[in-house]
């Protein structure tokens, strides 16, 4: 005798028939009821109908006023008031448009001010008095570009140009003259090496005499060491500059120039401070 199959199978053909029938009935009901469904809230057509109704009522009021004693004058005044209100509404719309435009310009100006605060330039200038000689200043940032490149090391055998976008180098190749280096973007905590280079003597065998040099950044002015460089095609590292904060800087001179740097940048007390000290 063949054994009976006692396995229970829920998802059989009968169940599928029931599910498909229910789905078909639901779709049919949706198709029937769809024309009667309306979204909640007012539509543009409703507002237009309300406006047309109000305009008709206003016209009817005007006609009634014309038939009343003195109603024509009242209707004329009503028309003038309506015209004035329309003009005022137009002026309000124009003022709102201008206010929105001014707000955008103010936001753009705020962005520019923030950008300028982040881009306080570093300016280094060097002046030498030796005739015919070529002296350079080289400011090397100890940072990298977006592609990972670094500025070249100092090379006293040649004049070195700027490396980062926005930097400028004004090079004078025969003294007495000035060289100026400007770095447009000075990130906080980025270190900058400041080098003097005696590139060529131009037939003048005396030492290159750097009489004046200074640094400016974030409203701070620092005098840099004065140096005599005896041989051409040589360089000297004067010190390392760092912007330590939005409104503060630091300069660490090389040991041989520290005493001179401290003396040149020693702050003299103001008369008020001297009186307080006494």
mmCIF file of C-alpha atoms in Angstrom:
data_model
loop_
_atom_site.group_PDB
_atom_site.id
_atom_site.type_symbol
_atom_site.label_atom_id
_atom_site.label_comp_id
_atom_site.label_asym_id
_atom_site.label_seq_id
_atom_site.Cartn_x
_atom_site.Cartn_y
_atom_site.Cartn_z
ATOM 1 C CA UNK A 1 0.000 0.000 0.000
ATOM 2 C CA UNK A 2 1.388 3.465 -0.994
ATOM 3 C CA UNK A 3 2.188 5.806 1.953
ATOM 4 C CA UNK A 4 0.169 9.018 2.119
ATOM 5 C CA UNK A 5 2.002 12.350 1.813
ATOM 6 C CA UNK A 6 1.398 14.186 5.094
ATOM 7 C CA UNK A 7 3.557 17.267 4.276
ATOM 8 C CA UNK A 8 1.672 20.538 4.849
ATOM 9 C CA UNK A 9 2.253 23.135 2.090
ATOM 10 C CA UNK A 10 0.783 26.580 2.854
ATOM 11 C CA UNK A 11 1.687 28.300 -0.410
ATOM 12 C CA UNK A 12 -0.279 26.158 -2.815
ATOM 13 C CA UNK A 13 -2.150 27.103 -5.965
ATOM 14 C CA UNK A 14 -5.395 27.780 -4.053
ATOM 15 C CA UNK A 15 -3.728 30.431 -1.872
ATOM 16 C CA UNK A 16 -2.181 32.095 -4.905
ATOM 17 C CA UNK A 17 -5.605 32.217 -6.579
ATOM 18 C CA UNK A 18 -7.062 33.956 -3.517
ATOM 19 C CA UNK A 19 -4.228 36.527 -3.344
ATOM 20 C CA UNK A 20 -4.434 37.328 -7.050
ATOM 21 C CA UNK A 21 -8.224 37.700 -6.814
ATOM 22 C CA UNK A 22 -7.922 40.098 -3.862
ATOM 23 C CA UNK A 23 -5.307 42.183 -5.673
ATOM 24 C CA UNK A 24 -7.509 42.398 -8.752
ATOM 25 C CA UNK A 25 -10.484 43.514 -6.698
ATOM 26 C CA UNK A 26 -8.400 46.219 -5.003
ATOM 27 C CA UNK A 27 -7.150 47.550 -8.356
ATOM 28 C CA UNK A 28 -10.690 47.637 -9.705
ATOM 29 C CA UNK A 29 -11.928 49.597 -6.690
ATOM 30 C CA UNK A 30 -9.091 52.110 -7.071
ATOM 31 C CA UNK A 31 -9.955 52.696 -10.730
ATOM 32 C CA UNK A 32 -13.607 53.248 -9.855
ATOM 33 C CA UNK A 33 -12.971 55.600 -6.948
ATOM 34 C CA UNK A 34 -10.080 57.606 -8.446
ATOM 35 C CA UNK A 35 -12.279 60.242 -10.226
ATOM 36 C CA UNK A 36 -13.962 61.071 -6.912
ATOM 37 C CA UNK A 37 -10.716 61.627 -4.983
ATOM 38 C CA UNK A 38 -9.534 65.209 -4.432
ATOM 39 C CA UNK A 39 -6.400 66.328 -2.597
ATOM 40 C CA UNK A 40 -6.843 68.271 0.624
ATOM 41 C CA UNK A 41 -6.100 72.009 0.700
ATOM 42 C CA UNK A 42 -6.766 74.775 -1.781
ATOM 43 C CA UNK A 43 -5.461 74.661 -5.300
ATOM 44 C CA UNK A 44 -4.565 77.482 -7.671
ATOM 45 C CA UNK A 45 -7.946 77.135 -9.366
ATOM 46 C CA UNK A 46 -9.691 77.698 -6.010
ATOM 47 C CA UNK A 47 -7.770 80.909 -5.390
ATOM 48 C CA UNK A 48 -8.565 82.105 -8.892
ATOM 49 C CA UNK A 49 -12.291 81.433 -8.315
ATOM 50 C CA UNK A 50 -12.178 83.345 -5.028
ATOM 51 C CA UNK A 51 -10.486 86.279 -6.752
ATOM 52 C CA UNK A 52 -13.061 86.302 -9.571
ATOM 53 C CA UNK A 53 -15.914 86.184 -7.048
ATOM 54 C CA UNK A 54 -14.448 89.066 -5.024
ATOM 55 C CA UNK A 55 -13.922 91.111 -8.203
ATOM 56 C CA UNK A 56 -17.568 90.578 -9.243
ATOM 57 C CA UNK A 57 -18.808 91.590 -5.792
ATOM 58 C CA UNK A 58 -16.661 94.734 -5.915
ATOM 59 C CA UNK A 59 -18.060 95.635 -9.347
ATOM 60 C CA UNK A 60 -21.598 95.126 -8.045
ATOM 61 C CA UNK A 61 -20.875 97.434 -5.087
ATOM 62 C CA UNK A 62 -19.611 100.094 -7.453
ATOM 63 C CA UNK A 63 -22.765 99.891 -9.599
ATOM 64 C CA UNK A 64 -24.933 100.254 -6.508
ATOM 65 C CA UNK A 65 -22.901 103.255 -5.376
ATOM 66 C CA UNK A 66 -23.402 104.965 -8.742
ATOM 67 C CA UNK A 67 -27.183 104.735 -8.361
ATOM 68 C CA UNK A 68 -27.082 106.268 -4.874
ATOM 69 C CA UNK A 69 -26.949 110.043 -4.235
ATOM 70 C CA UNK A 70 -23.285 110.985 -4.149
ATOM 71 C CA UNK A 71 -22.381 107.392 -4.931
ATOM 72 C CA UNK A 72 -20.383 108.345 -8.039
ATOM 73 C CA UNK A 73 -17.935 110.336 -5.929
ATOM 74 C CA UNK A 74 -17.624 107.476 -3.486
ATOM 75 C CA UNK A 75 -17.011 105.034 -6.346
ATOM 76 C CA UNK A 76 -14.344 107.356 -7.791
ATOM 77 C CA UNK A 77 -12.652 107.577 -4.411
ATOM 78 C CA UNK A 78 -12.813 103.801 -4.114
ATOM 79 C CA UNK A 79 -11.157 103.424 -7.518
ATOM 80 C CA UNK A 80 -8.414 105.862 -6.553
ATOM 81 C CA UNK A 81 -7.829 104.048 -3.275
ATOM 82 C CA UNK A 82 -7.637 100.723 -5.079
ATOM 83 C CA UNK A 83 -5.172 102.147 -7.624
ATOM 84 C CA UNK A 84 -3.076 103.601 -4.806
ATOM 85 C CA UNK A 85 -3.082 100.274 -2.966
ATOM 86 C CA UNK A 86 -1.938 98.488 -6.118
ATOM 87 C CA UNK A 87 0.920 100.973 -6.539
ATOM 88 C CA UNK A 88 1.894 100.547 -2.901
ATOM 89 C CA UNK A 89 1.836 96.784 -3.280
ATOM 90 C CA UNK A 90 4.080 97.112 -6.314
ATOM 91 C CA UNK A 91 6.481 99.294 -4.308
ATOM 92 C CA UNK A 92 6.462 96.746 -1.479
ATOM 93 C CA UNK A 93 7.283 93.955 -3.923
ATOM 94 C CA UNK A 94 10.121 96.034 -5.416
ATOM 95 C CA UNK A 95 11.521 96.821 -1.959
ATOM 96 C CA UNK A 96 11.387 93.134 -1.016
ATOM 97 C CA UNK A 97 13.240 92.283 -4.217
ATOM 98 C CA UNK A 98 15.913 94.899 -3.492
ATOM 99 C CA UNK A 99 16.211 93.743 0.119
ATOM 100 C CA UNK A 100 16.774 90.164 -1.050
ATOM 101 C CA UNK A 101 19.448 91.370 -3.503
ATOM 102 C CA UNK A 102 21.171 93.435 -0.770
ATOM 103 C CA UNK A 103 21.094 90.448 1.565
ATOM 104 C CA UNK A 104 22.854 88.318 -1.042
ATOM 105 C CA UNK A 105 25.459 91.040 -1.574
ATOM 106 C CA UNK A 106 25.995 91.351 2.185
ATOM 107 C CA UNK A 107 26.460 87.584 2.502
ATOM 108 C CA UNK A 108 28.946 87.663 -0.374
ATOM 109 C CA UNK A 109 30.791 90.560 1.302
ATOM 110 C CA UNK A 110 30.932 88.627 4.593
ATOM 111 C CA UNK A 111 32.416 85.666 2.730
ATOM 112 C CA UNK A 112 35.027 87.947 1.137
ATOM 113 C CA UNK A 113 35.930 89.471 4.506
ATOM 114 C CA UNK A 114 36.318 86.009 6.039
ATOM 115 C CA UNK A 115 38.446 84.985 3.087
ATOM 116 C CA UNK A 116 40.646 88.076 3.440
ATOM 117 C CA UNK A 117 41.098 87.411 7.155
ATOM 118 C CA UNK A 118 42.409 83.968 6.277
ATOM 119 C CA UNK A 119 44.730 85.464 3.628
ATOM 120 C CA UNK A 120 46.807 88.039 5.457
ATOM 121 C CA UNK A 121 49.985 88.131 3.339
ATOM 122 C CA UNK A 122 53.523 87.676 4.577
ATOM 123 C CA UNK A 123 55.836 90.416 3.264
ATOM 124 C CA UNK A 124 59.627 90.193 3.515
ATOM 125 C CA UNK A 125 61.861 92.954 2.152
ATOM 126 C CA UNK A 126 65.668 93.148 1.987
ATOM 127 C CA UNK A 127 67.831 96.157 1.029
ATOM 128 C CA UNK A 128 71.554 95.995 0.307
ATOM 129 C CA UNK A 129 74.002 98.807 -0.421
ATOM 130 C CA UNK A 130 76.750 97.041 -2.406
ATOM 131 C CA UNK A 131 76.988 98.388 -5.959
ATOM 132 C CA UNK A 132 76.512 95.974 -8.905
ATOM 133 C CA UNK A 133 75.959 92.993 -6.617
ATOM 134 C CA UNK A 134 72.960 90.643 -6.811
ATOM 135 C CA UNK A 135 71.431 89.774 -3.435
ATOM 136 C CA UNK A 136 68.197 87.792 -3.119
ATOM 137 C CA UNK A 137 65.719 86.956 -0.402
ATOM 138 C CA UNK A 138 64.201 83.478 -0.512
ATOM 139 C CA UNK A 139 61.169 82.565 1.632
ATOM 140 C CA UNK A 140 60.679 78.806 1.701
ATOM 141 C CA UNK A 141 57.419 77.413 3.064
ATOM 142 C CA UNK A 142 57.775 74.084 4.835
ATOM 143 C CA UNK A 143 54.503 72.888 3.389
ATOM 144 C CA UNK A 144 53.163 70.980 0.398
ATOM 145 C CA UNK A 145 50.897 71.740 -2.515
ATOM 146 C CA UNK A 146 47.654 69.874 -3.118
ATOM 147 C CA UNK A 147 49.620 67.388 -5.226
ATOM 148 C CA UNK A 148 52.189 66.787 -2.484
ATOM 149 C CA UNK A 149 55.053 68.864 -3.957
ATOM 150 C CA UNK A 150 57.430 70.841 -1.738
ATOM 151 C CA UNK A 151 59.333 74.055 -2.387
ATOM 152 C CA UNK A 152 62.936 73.552 -3.539
ATOM 153 C CA UNK A 153 65.712 73.915 -0.995
ATOM 154 C CA UNK A 154 67.671 77.145 -1.039
ATOM 155 C CA UNK A 155 70.160 77.305 -3.933
ATOM 156 C CA UNK A 156 72.700 80.177 -3.655
ATOM 157 C CA UNK A 157 73.915 79.612 -7.233
ATOM 158 C CA UNK A 158 70.777 81.019 -8.860
ATOM 159 C CA UNK A 159 67.783 83.248 -8.392
ATOM 160 C CA UNK A 160 64.771 81.207 -7.230
ATOM 161 C CA UNK A 161 61.245 82.263 -8.158
ATOM 162 C CA UNK A 162 57.981 81.744 -6.272
ATOM 163 C CA UNK A 163 56.412 78.303 -5.993
ATOM 164 C CA UNK A 164 52.861 78.639 -4.647
ATOM 165 C CA UNK A 165 50.046 80.299 -6.585
ATOM 166 C CA UNK A 166 49.502 83.908 -5.565
ATOM 167 C CA UNK A 167 53.048 84.496 -4.274
ATOM 168 C CA UNK A 168 55.149 87.285 -5.778
ATOM 169 C CA UNK A 169 58.890 88.005 -5.896
ATOM 170 C CA UNK A 170 60.196 91.421 -6.960
ATOM 171 C CA UNK A 171 63.811 90.789 -7.904
ATOM 172 C CA UNK A 172 66.412 93.505 -8.336
ATOM 173 C CA UNK A 173 69.586 92.087 -9.897
ATOM 174 C CA UNK A 174 72.022 94.922 -9.279
ATOM 175 C CA UNK A 175 72.512 96.942 -6.124
ATOM 176 C CA UNK A 176 72.091 99.130 -4.293
ATOM 177 C CA UNK A 177 68.473 97.940 -4.404
ATOM 178 C CA UNK A 178 65.615 96.087 -2.693
ATOM 179 C CA UNK A 179 64.190 92.591 -3.082
ATOM 180 C CA UNK A 180 60.657 91.846 -1.891
ATOM 181 C CA UNK A 181 58.936 88.491 -1.355
ATOM 182 C CA UNK A 182 55.213 88.234 -0.677
ATOM 183 C CA UNK A 183 53.293 85.072 0.210
ATOM 184 C CA UNK A 184 49.564 85.571 -0.296
ATOM 185 C CA UNK A 185 48.248 82.699 1.863
ATOM 186 C CA UNK A 186 49.775 82.196 5.298
ATOM 187 C CA UNK A 187 48.079 79.295 7.106
ATOM 188 C CA UNK A 188 48.288 79.169 10.883
ATOM 189 C CA UNK A 189 51.203 77.046 12.173
ATOM 190 C CA UNK A 190 52.880 76.889 8.745
ATOM 191 C CA UNK A 191 56.636 77.507 9.072
ATOM 192 C CA UNK A 192 58.563 79.740 6.648
ATOM 193 C CA UNK A 193 62.358 79.802 6.324
ATOM 194 C CA UNK A 194 63.844 83.211 5.479
ATOM 195 C CA UNK A 195 67.143 83.080 3.593
ATOM 196 C CA UNK A 196 69.529 85.784 2.362
ATOM 197 C CA UNK A 197 71.450 84.815 -0.777
ATOM 198 C CA UNK A 198 74.579 86.478 -2.208
ATOM 199 C CA UNK A 199 74.133 85.321 -5.809
ATOM 200 C CA UNK A 200 76.846 87.307 -7.659
ATOM 201 C CA UNK A 201 79.263 90.147 -6.913
ATOM 202 C CA UNK A 202 79.000 91.792 -10.364
ATOM 203 C CA UNK A 203 82.740 92.507 -10.361
ATOM 204 C CA UNK A 204 82.587 94.179 -6.961
ATOM 205 C CA UNK A 205 84.694 92.024 -4.587
ATOM 206 C CA UNK A 206 83.516 93.611 -1.325
ATOM 207 C CA UNK A 207 81.111 91.734 0.999
ATOM 208 C CA UNK A 208 77.407 92.098 0.305
ATOM 209 C CA UNK A 209 76.129 94.516 2.931
ATOM 210 C CA UNK A 210 72.476 93.983 3.874
ATOM 211 C CA UNK A 211 71.582 97.227 5.614
ATOM 212 C CA UNK A 212 67.873 96.795 6.171
ATOM 213 C CA UNK A 213 65.368 93.942 6.235
ATOM 214 C CA UNK A 214 61.918 93.580 7.706
ATOM 215 C CA UNK A 215 58.913 91.252 7.929
ATOM 216 C CA UNK A 216 55.217 92.128 8.097
ATOM 217 C CA UNK A 217 52.206 89.909 8.806
ATOM 218 C CA UNK A 218 48.912 90.223 10.724
ATOM 219 C CA UNK A 219 49.616 93.855 11.546
ATOM 220 C CA UNK A 220 53.001 93.033 13.129
ATOM 221 C CA UNK A 221 56.230 94.628 11.899
ATOM 222 C CA UNK A 222 59.557 92.949 12.723
ATOM 223 C CA UNK A 223 63.063 94.073 11.844
ATOM 224 C CA UNK A 224 65.242 91.245 10.540
ATOM 225 C CA UNK A 225 68.976 90.890 11.221
ATOM 226 C CA UNK A 226 71.497 92.891 9.204
ATOM 227 C CA UNK A 227 74.173 90.693 7.673
ATOM 228 C CA UNK A 228 77.436 91.069 5.764
ATOM 229 C CA UNK A 229 78.003 88.177 3.357
ATOM 230 C CA UNK A 230 81.665 87.953 2.274
ATOM 231 C CA UNK A 231 81.438 85.460 -0.588
ATOM 232 C CA UNK A 232 79.133 85.242 -3.601
ATOM 233 C CA UNK A 233 77.131 82.069 -4.306
ATOM 234 C CA UNK A 234 76.458 81.606 -0.602
ATOM 235 C CA UNK A 235 73.328 81.791 1.516
ATOM 236 C CA UNK A 236 72.422 82.173 5.161
ATOM 237 C CA UNK A 237 69.300 81.118 7.041
ATOM 238 C CA UNK A 238 68.162 84.105 9.102
ATOM 239 C CA UNK A 239 65.326 82.437 10.978
ATOM 240 C CA UNK A 240 61.934 80.736 10.833
ATOM 241 C CA UNK A 241 58.603 82.585 10.805
ATOM 242 C CA UNK A 242 55.272 81.103 11.982
ATOM 243 C CA UNK A 243 51.746 82.517 12.151
ATOM 244 C CA UNK A 244 50.726 81.144 15.548
ATOM 245 C CA UNK A 245 47.131 82.407 15.452
ATOM 246 C CA UNK A 246 44.680 84.703 13.670
ATOM 247 C CA UNK A 247 46.337 87.777 15.259
ATOM 248 C CA UNK A 248 49.721 86.521 16.455
ATOM 249 C CA UNK A 249 53.065 85.556 14.930
ATOM 250 C CA UNK A 250 56.469 84.315 16.060
ATOM 251 C CA UNK A 251 59.933 84.557 14.587
ATOM 252 C CA UNK A 252 62.786 82.363 15.762
ATOM 253 C CA UNK A 253 66.148 83.745 14.591
ATOM 254 C CA UNK A 254 69.204 81.564 14.125
ATOM 255 C CA UNK A 255 71.434 81.536 17.232
ATOM 256 C CA UNK A 256 74.081 83.831 15.709
ATOM 257 C CA UNK A 257 71.440 86.478 14.992
ATOM 258 C CA UNK A 258 69.325 86.181 18.150
ATOM 259 C CA UNK A 259 71.009 88.953 20.166
ATOM 260 C CA UNK A 260 70.829 91.384 17.257
ATOM 261 C CA UNK A 261 67.206 90.486 16.510
ATOM 262 C CA UNK A 262 66.133 90.932 20.147
ATOM 263 C CA UNK A 263 67.877 94.285 20.363
ATOM 264 C CA UNK A 264 66.379 95.584 17.123
ATOM 265 C CA UNK A 265 62.844 94.580 18.118
ATOM 266 C CA UNK A 266 63.034 95.592 21.770
ATOM 267 C CA UNK A 267 59.870 97.459 22.699
ATOM 268 C CA UNK A 268 60.348 100.894 24.201
ATOM 269 C CA UNK A 269 57.874 101.640 26.996
ATOM 270 C CA UNK A 270 55.319 104.383 26.413
ATOM 271 C CA UNK A 271 55.375 107.492 28.668
ATOM 272 C CA UNK A 272 52.208 106.303 30.417
ATOM 273 C CA UNK A 273 53.806 102.926 31.163
ATOM 274 C CA UNK A 274 56.947 104.627 32.525
ATOM 275 C CA UNK A 275 54.842 106.707 34.890
ATOM 276 C CA UNK A 276 53.015 103.601 36.105
ATOM 277 C CA UNK A 277 56.366 101.850 36.670
ATOM 278 C CA UNK A 278 57.550 104.720 38.821
#
